[in-house]
XYZ file of C-alpha atoms in Angstrom:
650
model
C -10.109 1.814 14.351
C -8.183 4.909 15.952
C -4.934 5.774 14.349
C -2.188 7.694 15.251
C 1.265 8.815 13.261
C 4.567 8.915 15.274
C 6.943 10.691 13.473
C 6.654 8.638 9.973
C 5.147 5.323 11.703
C 1.991 4.808 11.610
C -0.412 2.964 14.730
C -3.547 2.130 14.694
C -5.530 0.737 17.461
C -7.654 -1.996 16.763
C -8.762 -2.911 20.698
C -8.900 -1.157 23.416
C -10.734 1.353 25.899
C -11.149 5.289 25.321
C -11.486 5.946 28.762
C -8.974 5.504 31.647
C -11.815 4.298 34.165
C -14.526 1.862 32.920
C -17.781 3.148 33.130
C -21.006 2.037 35.253
C -23.228 -0.306 33.850
C -25.829 1.857 34.291
C -24.197 4.416 32.138
C -22.353 2.106 29.747
C -26.097 0.887 28.653
C -27.641 4.023 28.375
C -24.341 5.200 26.404
C -25.173 2.572 23.983
C -28.682 3.186 23.509
C -27.691 6.800 22.456
C -25.252 5.434 20.028
C -27.493 3.033 18.449
C -27.978 5.162 15.475
C -24.125 6.437 15.046
C -22.747 4.772 11.820
C -19.817 4.820 13.211
C -20.512 2.957 16.102
C -22.466 0.488 14.250
C -19.274 -0.121 12.248
C -16.369 -0.899 14.848
C -14.580 -3.688 14.512
C -13.907 -5.991 17.798
C -10.672 -7.781 16.839
C -11.254 -10.841 19.218
C -14.681 -11.659 21.224
C -14.609 -11.084 24.657
C -11.321 -9.646 24.936
C -11.556 -8.148 28.105
C -11.558 -8.952 32.016
C -14.376 -7.946 34.678
C -11.521 -5.638 36.286
C -7.988 -6.013 34.807
C -5.664 -8.221 33.047
C -2.328 -9.277 34.650
C -0.316 -10.848 31.800
C -0.527 -12.310 28.482
C 1.298 -14.757 26.085
C 1.043 -16.198 22.690
C 1.743 -19.697 21.975
C 4.728 -20.835 19.723
C 2.391 -21.939 16.869
C 0.836 -18.536 16.877
C -2.873 -20.004 17.052
C -3.708 -19.305 20.790
C -4.085 -16.513 23.012
C -3.457 -17.151 26.968
C -4.150 -14.062 29.132
C -4.749 -13.888 32.918
C -6.916 -11.174 34.793
C -8.984 -10.616 37.871
C -11.730 -10.348 39.227
C -12.724 -12.754 39.899
C -9.251 -14.679 39.084
C -9.612 -16.326 35.959
C -7.486 -17.520 32.982
C -9.008 -16.787 29.283
C -8.033 -18.615 26.421
C -8.431 -17.154 22.660
C -8.729 -19.186 19.507
C -7.447 -16.680 17.604
C -8.131 -18.628 13.912
C -11.554 -17.919 14.960
C -11.035 -14.663 16.483
C -13.269 -15.877 19.590
C -12.819 -17.036 23.570
C -12.215 -20.303 23.368
C -12.691 -20.785 27.238
C -12.280 -19.298 30.784
C -11.058 -20.964 33.255
C -11.391 -19.615 37.235
C -8.822 -19.915 39.930
C -8.423 -19.281 43.562
C -5.962 -17.121 43.946
C -4.160 -14.146 41.464
C -2.009 -14.647 39.049
C 1.808 -13.453 38.841
C 2.929 -14.744 35.818
C 2.944 -17.512 33.455
C 4.587 -19.681 30.738
C 2.948 -21.844 27.961
C 4.843 -25.000 27.880
C 3.507 -26.403 24.631
C 3.499 -25.328 21.347
C -0.275 -24.717 21.615
C -2.427 -23.896 24.833
C -2.623 -27.021 26.425
C -0.090 -27.112 28.947
C 1.011 -23.980 30.973
C 2.763 -23.729 34.053
C 1.178 -20.321 36.667
C 2.663 -18.588 39.618
C -0.017 -17.047 41.698
C 0.480 -14.599 44.470
C -0.179 -17.141 47.428
C 3.284 -18.926 46.499
C 1.468 -21.401 44.432
C 2.374 -23.158 41.584
C 0.227 -24.610 39.362
C 0.167 -26.984 36.239
C -2.550 -26.603 33.759
C -3.780 -28.889 31.332
C -6.576 -28.501 28.560
C -9.154 -29.766 30.739
C -8.356 -28.434 34.365
C -5.783 -27.842 36.740
C -3.422 -31.202 36.835
C -1.280 -30.623 39.850
C -0.152 -27.726 42.212
C 2.612 -27.375 44.744
C 4.022 -24.532 46.949
C 7.074 -22.667 47.107
C 8.526 -21.432 50.484
C 9.095 -17.860 49.583
C 7.186 -15.661 47.355
C 8.194 -15.746 43.905
C 8.679 -12.622 41.647
C 9.339 -14.203 37.883
C 8.955 -17.543 35.992
C 10.735 -19.097 33.506
C 11.085 -22.665 31.759
C 14.231 -24.264 30.578
C 13.285 -26.709 27.600
C 16.982 -28.550 27.760
C 16.544 -29.326 31.307
C 12.644 -29.409 31.679
C 12.841 -27.285 34.574
C 10.796 -24.006 35.898
C 13.191 -21.674 37.274
C 11.306 -19.193 40.025
C 13.298 -15.966 41.412
C 11.960 -15.317 44.868
C 12.377 -12.970 47.696
C 14.238 -13.226 50.835
C 17.532 -14.785 51.992
C 17.981 -18.391 52.203
C 19.933 -20.119 55.448
C 23.035 -19.438 54.183
C 22.507 -15.799 53.352
C 22.178 -15.730 49.858
C 19.038 -14.937 47.106
C 17.531 -18.398 45.555
C 16.021 -19.080 42.323
C 13.955 -22.441 42.522
C 14.035 -25.185 40.366
C 11.200 -27.470 39.806
C 11.953 -30.470 37.588
C 8.996 -30.990 35.034
C 10.224 -34.501 34.320
C 11.078 -35.897 37.541
C 8.481 -34.595 39.784
C 10.485 -32.534 42.460
C 12.640 -29.638 43.555
C 16.262 -29.432 42.787
C 19.138 -27.646 44.381
C 18.151 -23.995 44.396
C 20.710 -21.235 42.493
C 22.440 -19.282 44.815
C 22.084 -15.476 44.165
C 23.648 -12.954 45.654
C 21.486 -10.162 46.841
C 23.357 -8.766 49.640
C 22.758 -9.076 53.130
C 19.976 -8.424 55.696
C 21.209 -6.408 59.035
C 19.838 -6.661 62.039
C 18.014 -10.126 60.994
C 19.183 -13.439 62.506
C 20.740 -15.618 59.472
C 18.225 -18.535 58.768
C 15.423 -16.091 58.801
C 13.406 -15.155 55.630
C 14.418 -11.363 56.569
C 12.700 -7.931 57.325
C 10.244 -5.803 54.423
C 13.598 -4.418 53.187
C 15.444 -7.512 52.090
C 16.473 -7.959 48.643
C 15.116 -10.309 45.919
C 15.406 -11.717 42.749
C 13.517 -10.265 40.737
C 13.412 -11.574 36.760
C 14.901 -14.107 34.941
C 15.961 -14.564 31.051
C 17.418 -17.446 28.606
C 19.076 -17.734 25.667
C 17.424 -20.876 24.984
C 18.230 -21.151 21.344
C 21.906 -20.497 21.616
C 24.109 -20.633 24.192
C 21.254 -21.577 26.983
C 23.340 -18.974 29.616
C 20.458 -17.739 32.299
C 20.629 -14.962 33.857
C 19.021 -12.668 36.968
C 18.406 -9.392 37.617
C 18.582 -8.926 41.432
C 17.350 -5.818 43.396
C 20.886 -4.459 44.329
C 21.566 -4.236 40.833
C 23.365 -6.751 39.245
C 23.534 -9.564 36.839
C 24.164 -12.770 37.193
C 24.979 -15.478 34.693
C 24.573 -18.730 35.258
C 25.699 -22.028 32.878
C 22.517 -24.814 33.284
C 24.953 -27.484 32.285
C 27.883 -26.953 35.433
C 24.599 -25.441 37.311
C 27.143 -22.498 38.426
C 27.817 -18.759 38.055
C 30.107 -17.879 35.289
C 29.935 -14.122 35.309
C 28.079 -11.315 36.844
C 27.711 -7.468 35.938
C 27.007 -4.821 38.545
C 26.777 -0.971 38.886
C 23.243 -0.892 37.715
C 21.195 1.996 39.213
C 18.092 0.858 40.925
C 16.988 -2.672 40.702
C 17.075 -4.520 37.587
C 12.937 -5.326 36.610
C 13.585 -6.739 33.145
C 15.909 -8.497 30.857
C 16.289 -10.098 27.007
C 18.697 -11.664 24.833
C 18.667 -11.081 21.525
C 18.373 -13.742 18.920
C 22.525 -14.096 18.647
C 22.835 -14.579 22.207
C 25.490 -11.845 22.367
C 23.152 -9.178 22.905
C 21.351 -8.102 26.513
C 19.227 -5.819 27.270
C 18.670 -4.670 30.719
C 15.858 -2.194 32.313
C 15.868 -0.724 35.813
C 13.151 0.320 38.270
C 14.527 4.234 37.494
C 13.382 3.840 33.593
C 16.984 3.299 32.558
C 17.794 1.023 30.101
C 21.139 -0.819 28.938
C 22.353 -2.719 25.758
C 25.374 -5.173 26.992
C 27.456 -7.753 24.422
C 28.399 -10.491 26.864
C 31.960 -10.066 25.775
C 32.289 -6.773 27.661
C 31.342 -5.223 30.886
C 30.697 -1.876 29.419
C 27.271 -1.022 27.886
C 27.370 -0.237 24.264
C 24.097 1.835 24.854
C 22.385 3.597 27.403
C 18.667 4.610 27.053
C 16.112 6.272 29.300
C 13.099 5.710 29.336
C 11.930 9.105 30.482
C 8.925 8.681 32.829
C 10.778 7.516 35.867
C 8.778 4.309 36.242
C 10.040 0.672 36.512
C 10.816 -1.216 33.004
C 8.542 -4.232 32.692
C 8.866 -5.288 29.000
C 12.000 -5.797 26.902
C 12.348 -7.454 23.404
C 14.436 -7.790 20.505
C 12.500 -7.334 17.556
C 12.773 -7.571 14.115
C 10.915 -5.145 11.360
C 9.597 -6.172 7.877
C 12.806 -4.660 6.225
C 14.927 -6.570 8.396
C 15.799 -3.397 10.798
C 16.967 -4.539 14.643
C 14.474 -3.013 17.207
C 13.798 -2.696 20.914
C 11.062 -2.304 22.614
C 10.971 -1.463 25.970
C 7.670 -0.551 28.070
C 6.568 0.760 31.742
C 3.146 1.247 33.041
C 2.212 3.946 31.062
C 4.182 3.949 27.271
C 5.483 1.403 24.912
C 8.682 2.851 23.099
C 10.233 1.197 20.179
C 13.906 2.750 19.175
C 16.887 1.153 17.302
C 18.957 -0.939 18.510
C 22.340 0.731 17.232
C 21.792 4.012 18.130
C 18.475 4.074 20.317
C 16.737 6.566 17.874
C 13.357 6.428 18.795
C 11.139 4.661 16.064
C 7.504 5.080 17.087
C 5.505 4.932 20.659
C 2.301 4.149 21.958
C 0.370 5.412 25.089
C -2.863 3.935 26.195
C -4.859 5.604 28.742
C -4.762 2.974 31.298
C -1.185 1.411 33.075
C 0.032 -1.549 31.303
C 0.838 -5.003 33.235
C 2.350 -6.812 30.109
C 2.993 -6.904 26.362
C 3.445 -9.818 23.795
C 4.045 -9.563 20.269
C 3.160 -12.143 17.700
C 6.284 -12.759 15.969
C 7.189 -11.541 12.086
C 4.172 -9.551 12.384
C 3.274 -6.003 13.148
C 0.479 -6.891 16.068
C 1.119 -5.853 19.772
C -1.263 -7.243 22.561
C -1.594 -5.885 26.366
C -2.533 -6.781 29.366
C -3.686 -3.421 31.655
C -5.461 -2.247 34.508
C -8.516 -1.543 32.376
C -11.620 -4.048 31.655
C -10.523 -4.060 28.115
C -7.118 -5.278 26.605
C -5.256 -3.639 24.243
C -4.375 -4.556 20.666
C -2.058 -2.267 18.063
C -1.080 -2.770 14.774
C 2.061 -1.192 13.158
C 2.219 -1.863 9.220
C 5.712 -1.250 9.127
C 6.848 -3.253 12.039
C 5.351 -6.367 10.016
C 2.499 -7.502 7.977
C -0.949 -8.684 9.604
C -0.733 -11.915 11.195
C -2.896 -13.925 9.236
C -5.640 -14.846 11.550
C -6.477 -11.125 11.061
C -5.380 -10.646 7.501
C -8.218 -8.187 6.490
C -6.111 -5.605 8.417
C -3.536 -4.998 5.776
C -6.837 -3.780 3.173
C -8.363 -1.758 5.790
C -5.075 -0.159 6.813
C -4.902 0.711 2.997
C -7.680 2.067 2.461
C -7.291 4.382 5.624
C -3.549 5.592 4.365
C -5.308 7.001 0.979
C -7.475 9.195 2.900
C -6.073 12.525 3.707
C -6.231 13.689 7.187
C -6.246 17.345 8.215
C -7.694 17.623 11.414
C -5.158 18.539 14.072
C -7.765 16.873 17.063
C -10.397 14.480 16.575
C -13.528 16.650 16.437
C -12.268 19.946 15.624
C -10.840 20.839 12.003
C -8.081 23.967 11.703
C -9.051 26.766 9.501
C -7.575 29.891 8.111
C -8.642 33.108 7.364
C -8.899 32.686 4.000
C -10.775 29.381 4.365
C -13.521 30.857 6.655
C -13.984 33.444 4.481
C -14.262 30.548 1.584
C -17.146 29.260 4.051
C -18.857 32.002 5.121
C -17.230 31.877 8.696
C -15.177 34.783 8.714
C -18.049 37.034 10.350
C -18.029 34.460 13.394
C -14.599 35.954 14.514
C -14.177 37.278 17.840
C -18.115 37.006 18.493
C -18.634 33.316 19.399
C -16.856 30.632 20.884
C -17.534 28.590 18.222
C -13.896 29.288 16.189
C -10.894 29.314 18.829
C -8.104 31.171 17.811
C -5.009 29.276 17.516
C -1.809 30.687 15.849
C -2.604 32.168 12.390
C -6.121 30.326 12.415
C -8.812 28.837 14.168
C -10.232 25.752 15.260
C -13.875 25.044 14.391
C -15.991 21.849 15.368
C -15.886 18.965 12.685
C -20.173 19.570 12.394
C -19.985 23.146 12.003
C -16.976 22.522 9.460
C -19.141 19.962 7.385
C -22.089 22.023 7.672
C -20.756 25.018 6.350
C -18.509 23.284 3.605
C -22.047 21.726 2.506
C -23.490 25.281 2.174
C -20.722 26.671 0.414
C -20.603 23.518 -1.800
C -23.537 21.359 -2.267
C -21.722 19.230 -4.731
C -18.496 19.008 -2.633
C -19.055 15.052 -2.532
C -19.281 14.801 -6.588
C -16.233 16.950 -6.555
C -14.523 14.541 -4.421
C -15.585 11.535 -5.990
C -14.670 12.727 -9.399
C -11.488 13.926 -8.150
C -10.421 10.234 -6.846
C -11.989 8.632 -10.104
C -9.703 10.791 -12.414
C -6.907 10.227 -10.048
C -7.032 6.879 -10.684
C -7.349 7.300 -14.075
C -4.284 9.362 -14.381
C -2.132 6.661 -11.991
C -3.191 3.870 -14.961
C -2.464 6.358 -17.755
C 1.110 6.410 -16.337
C 1.705 2.969 -17.457
C 1.233 4.087 -21.066
C 3.626 4.322 -23.894
C 4.671 8.204 -23.508
C 6.953 9.494 -26.655
C 9.043 7.091 -29.125
C 11.196 4.567 -28.301
C 14.798 5.635 -30.176
C 16.528 2.642 -32.116
C 19.412 2.522 -34.285
C 17.976 0.991 -37.113
C 14.797 0.771 -38.672
C 13.016 3.469 -36.641
C 10.163 3.679 -38.614
C 9.286 0.362 -38.010
C 9.749 0.760 -34.149
C 7.407 4.036 -34.646
C 4.977 1.870 -36.354
C 4.824 -0.894 -33.538
C 4.979 1.317 -30.643
C 1.586 2.729 -32.298
C -0.181 -0.690 -32.819
C 0.574 -0.996 -28.974
C -1.029 2.645 -27.783
C -3.892 1.129 -29.152
C -4.387 -1.853 -26.785
C -6.141 -2.045 -23.439
C -2.912 -2.609 -21.115
C 0.082 -1.724 -23.447
C 2.978 -2.673 -22.134
C 6.709 -2.096 -24.086
C 7.715 -5.783 -23.253
C 5.534 -7.311 -25.515
C 5.580 -7.794 -28.987
C 8.697 -7.690 -31.234
C 10.115 -4.305 -29.371
C 10.558 -6.624 -26.263
C 10.987 -9.596 -27.415
C 15.241 -10.818 -27.644
C 14.711 -12.732 -30.574
C 13.938 -9.798 -32.451
C 16.786 -7.466 -30.747
C 18.858 -7.629 -34.238
C 16.244 -6.232 -36.096
C 16.599 -2.647 -34.763
C 20.406 -3.055 -33.842
C 22.169 -4.647 -36.531
C 22.439 -2.502 -39.845
C 22.264 -6.233 -41.466
C 18.394 -5.980 -41.234
C 18.033 -2.498 -42.141
C 14.885 -2.463 -44.246
C 15.628 -0.841 -47.933
C 12.445 0.894 -48.391
C 13.257 2.021 -52.161
C 13.630 -2.039 -53.144
C 10.630 -3.699 -55.544
C 10.147 -6.125 -52.564
C 9.277 -3.446 -50.256
C 6.985 -1.461 -52.709
C 4.930 -4.747 -53.838
C 4.290 -5.136 -49.988
C 3.488 -1.606 -49.091
C 1.890 -0.120 -52.603
C 0.938 3.134 -50.951
C 3.286 4.384 -49.165
C 5.261 6.915 -50.467
C 8.745 7.084 -49.663
C 9.757 10.812 -50.823
C 6.679 12.021 -48.871
C 7.280 9.856 -45.457
C 10.830 11.145 -45.607
C 9.871 15.015 -45.660
C 9.379 16.711 -41.943
C 5.871 17.138 -40.491
C 5.042 20.485 -41.737
C 5.289 19.731 -45.558
C 3.283 16.737 -44.530
C 0.547 18.785 -43.343
C 0.548 21.158 -45.804
C 0.289 18.705 -48.441
C -2.508 17.320 -47.044
C -3.963 20.599 -46.933
C -3.260 21.519 -50.226
C -4.495 18.350 -52.241
C -7.405 17.892 -50.008
C -8.429 21.486 -51.070
C -7.639 20.944 -54.608
C -10.687 20.861 -56.887
C -9.368 18.800 -59.519
C -6.519 17.153 -57.626
C -5.302 13.631 -56.814
C -6.184 11.732 -53.941
C -5.118 12.231 -50.267
C -5.660 9.564 -48.098
C -5.060 8.575 -44.375
C -3.721 5.076 -43.661
C -3.947 3.179 -40.515
C -0.514 3.933 -39.097
C -1.247 7.803 -39.250
C 0.922 8.053 -42.587
C -0.298 10.483 -45.205
C -0.182 9.345 -48.160
C -0.563 10.924 -51.605
C -1.615 9.496 -55.035
C 1.217 11.299 -57.261
C -0.763 14.320 -59.779
C 1.167 14.327 -63.449
C 2.725 17.872 -63.646
C 1.859 18.265 -67.024
C -1.926 16.887 -68.567
C -2.661 17.294 -72.051
C -6.646 17.645 -72.252
C -8.607 18.225 -75.980
C -11.723 19.831 -75.966
C -13.456 19.121 -79.125
C -16.190 21.978 -80.367
C -19.432 21.048 -82.236
C -22.359 22.981 -83.198
C -24.302 22.648 -80.118
C -21.007 24.666 -78.307
C -20.671 27.323 -80.918
C -18.348 29.310 -79.229
C -21.047 31.712 -77.158
C -23.274 31.833 -80.962
C -26.924 31.161 -80.461
C -27.806 27.205 -80.913
C -28.596 26.433 -84.388
C -32.319 25.216 -85.414
C -31.881 21.476 -85.296
C -35.184 20.466 -86.125
C -36.086 17.653 -88.240
C -37.618 19.947 -90.917
C -34.568 22.014 -91.579
C -32.235 19.549 -91.413
C -34.127 18.143 -94.087
C -33.531 21.053 -96.308
C -29.825 21.456 -95.607
C -27.271 18.489 -97.263
C -24.905 16.287 -95.135
C -25.207 13.180 -92.711
C -25.953 14.436 -88.975
C -25.964 11.936 -86.422
C -28.523 11.602 -84.441
C -28.375 12.398 -80.424
C -28.944 9.492 -78.161
C -29.492 11.937 -74.989
C -27.393 13.941 -72.576
C -28.361 11.711 -69.864
C -26.551 8.228 -71.167
C -24.025 6.920 -69.054
C -20.504 5.948 -70.386
C -21.427 7.724 -74.231
C -20.832 11.429 -75.719
C -23.700 12.821 -77.693
C -21.976 14.933 -80.945
C -23.587 16.401 -83.640
C -22.725 16.908 -86.933
C -23.549 20.138 -89.272
C -22.452 20.792 -92.562
C -20.389 23.854 -92.058
C -17.991 26.262 -93.987
C -14.288 25.518 -94.709
C -13.995 28.307 -93.404
C -15.348 27.748 -89.736
C -12.834 27.105 -87.399
C -12.107 24.359 -85.394
C -12.050 25.159 -81.754
C -9.530 22.809 -79.498
C -7.226 23.378 -76.773
C -4.010 21.312 -76.662
C -1.751 21.844 -73.556
C 1.079 22.878 -73.878
C 0.623 24.111 -77.454
C -2.109 23.224 -80.072
C -1.823 21.433 -83.002
C -2.336 22.493 -86.598
C -5.829 21.980 -87.987
C -5.916 19.274 -89.856
C -7.498 20.106 -93.537
C -8.350 16.656 -94.920
C -11.386 14.171 -94.561
C -9.879 12.077 -92.269
C -11.378 10.628 -89.114
C -10.023 11.382 -85.761
C -9.650 8.859 -83.219
C -9.926 11.647 -80.171
C -13.585 12.828 -80.854
C -14.579 10.096 -83.877
C -15.677 13.337 -86.156
C -15.296 13.223 -89.979
C -14.123 16.740 -91.223
C -15.070 18.027 -94.724
C -18.585 16.692 -94.795
């Protein structure tokens, strides 16, 4: 699928030939055999099956229900009907003469009327040609008046009264009615009553505002536009002064604006209430305008489509500013638009018919809805190629790829402005040699971009509230741990709990007994300090050998268990700790020789108890004890000590 960017609008060619002339059959078969291993050729899209004619196509229309596509072409003259929901050709029907134009009478394909190049008018049903008749002179256009069930055929030449004619074929009663007489000028040198010479005038085109006032407009070869009322069968107005022949007409949906195109490529927009054109625009190439169409984009902007045989242009209705354009390689004969979508179809002088998709114009039709996903994927790709098979490189890029030695020595690099054009194959090979992991790097880069895009939706920073800021921060941190955090979820986004963070009456008193009972590990004084003090306290108490315990709560708050400022520690000396002296002999024999009572040791490894040895000593023995902040005086009585369970003076 080929993509082109015209300004800010992308146009995707989803069907159509890439060459102006079709290749011969033998050359086409050889080319297909050579492309059998081409991945791009194997993955190509064929939007509609058999969307082509053997030589060329003449006219194309889409049914009102949007389910059927009818087109005519040659050679041999035939009619193709595609069922769009199946993306395939429903049937093909041959005719005896070339088709000039046609109209679909029913909401689907079952009834249609065709104007042939040999002055015949054929009525077709879903089975075959139902009826055919002939008009006196060659027809140039065909429209259908649904209110009166009449087919109107503008024709060439003069009638018996010297006027141009628009034939009326009433399909309800099955006969021709009195024709509309349109002024197309006189034919000098030809007697009255004859059809005229080669240069005689003609009524070339017709248009009708069938959804509003139902006026019918006829464009002539002398540059005039006549308006007729089908109810009174009379002329109501005329606009003259057009440069060249009027070859295209179209009413907008309101019926008040009329677009006209001439044989010189000049387009004018008229308000029916004024003979002066509101806007004048030149198609630019000097060819006759073949199609005019009022359109509305997906953003409800009013646009006008104009087409000659070389280019299709879409421009703004208010100021004529160009919006986008499509320029195929073959001549265009007719253009159809799938209403309320971005799909354009064409009949042209090439073998294959064309289809273009413009996402900015509208979504893909329901029968080709897969185009939306394909276009989104293609839009994500970064395209830096100026031409299809060449890559533009600057000198630093050539040096990075080790291709700078080819500058001026070979035709592989073509200088252009401040850089060079290199073949795409050469660029791909050089990039692969310079960086064998380029594909993996690109894949990792895209993965990282997707991850970063998903992370953009995560909660950043703190949400400032009037009351209970600490509670709001706590709820935010909990939401950040979720897989898909949402600020609107939970109490913060619920309107029922809005007053908790706005009204002072709902402020939480963190010094109250109820709050401390529900949050026993929360230290209010510590939480009121700044973040730097938190870090210092955490470092201090984590390194303190006999310090208090510092723990990290689930809400990332530092909670310190308080440490008493002054703690009194009692240390009692015994005979086993003699203040640096050697340990006394406590064997059973030596103890038996001494008087006094000795407490038997239970072992130093007993859990929950303490081993104390009592040895008779002199009264002058000083009892070692350390008291903070001041040591108590030594007691001289034989009273029992509650702290060390020791009897003195024994």
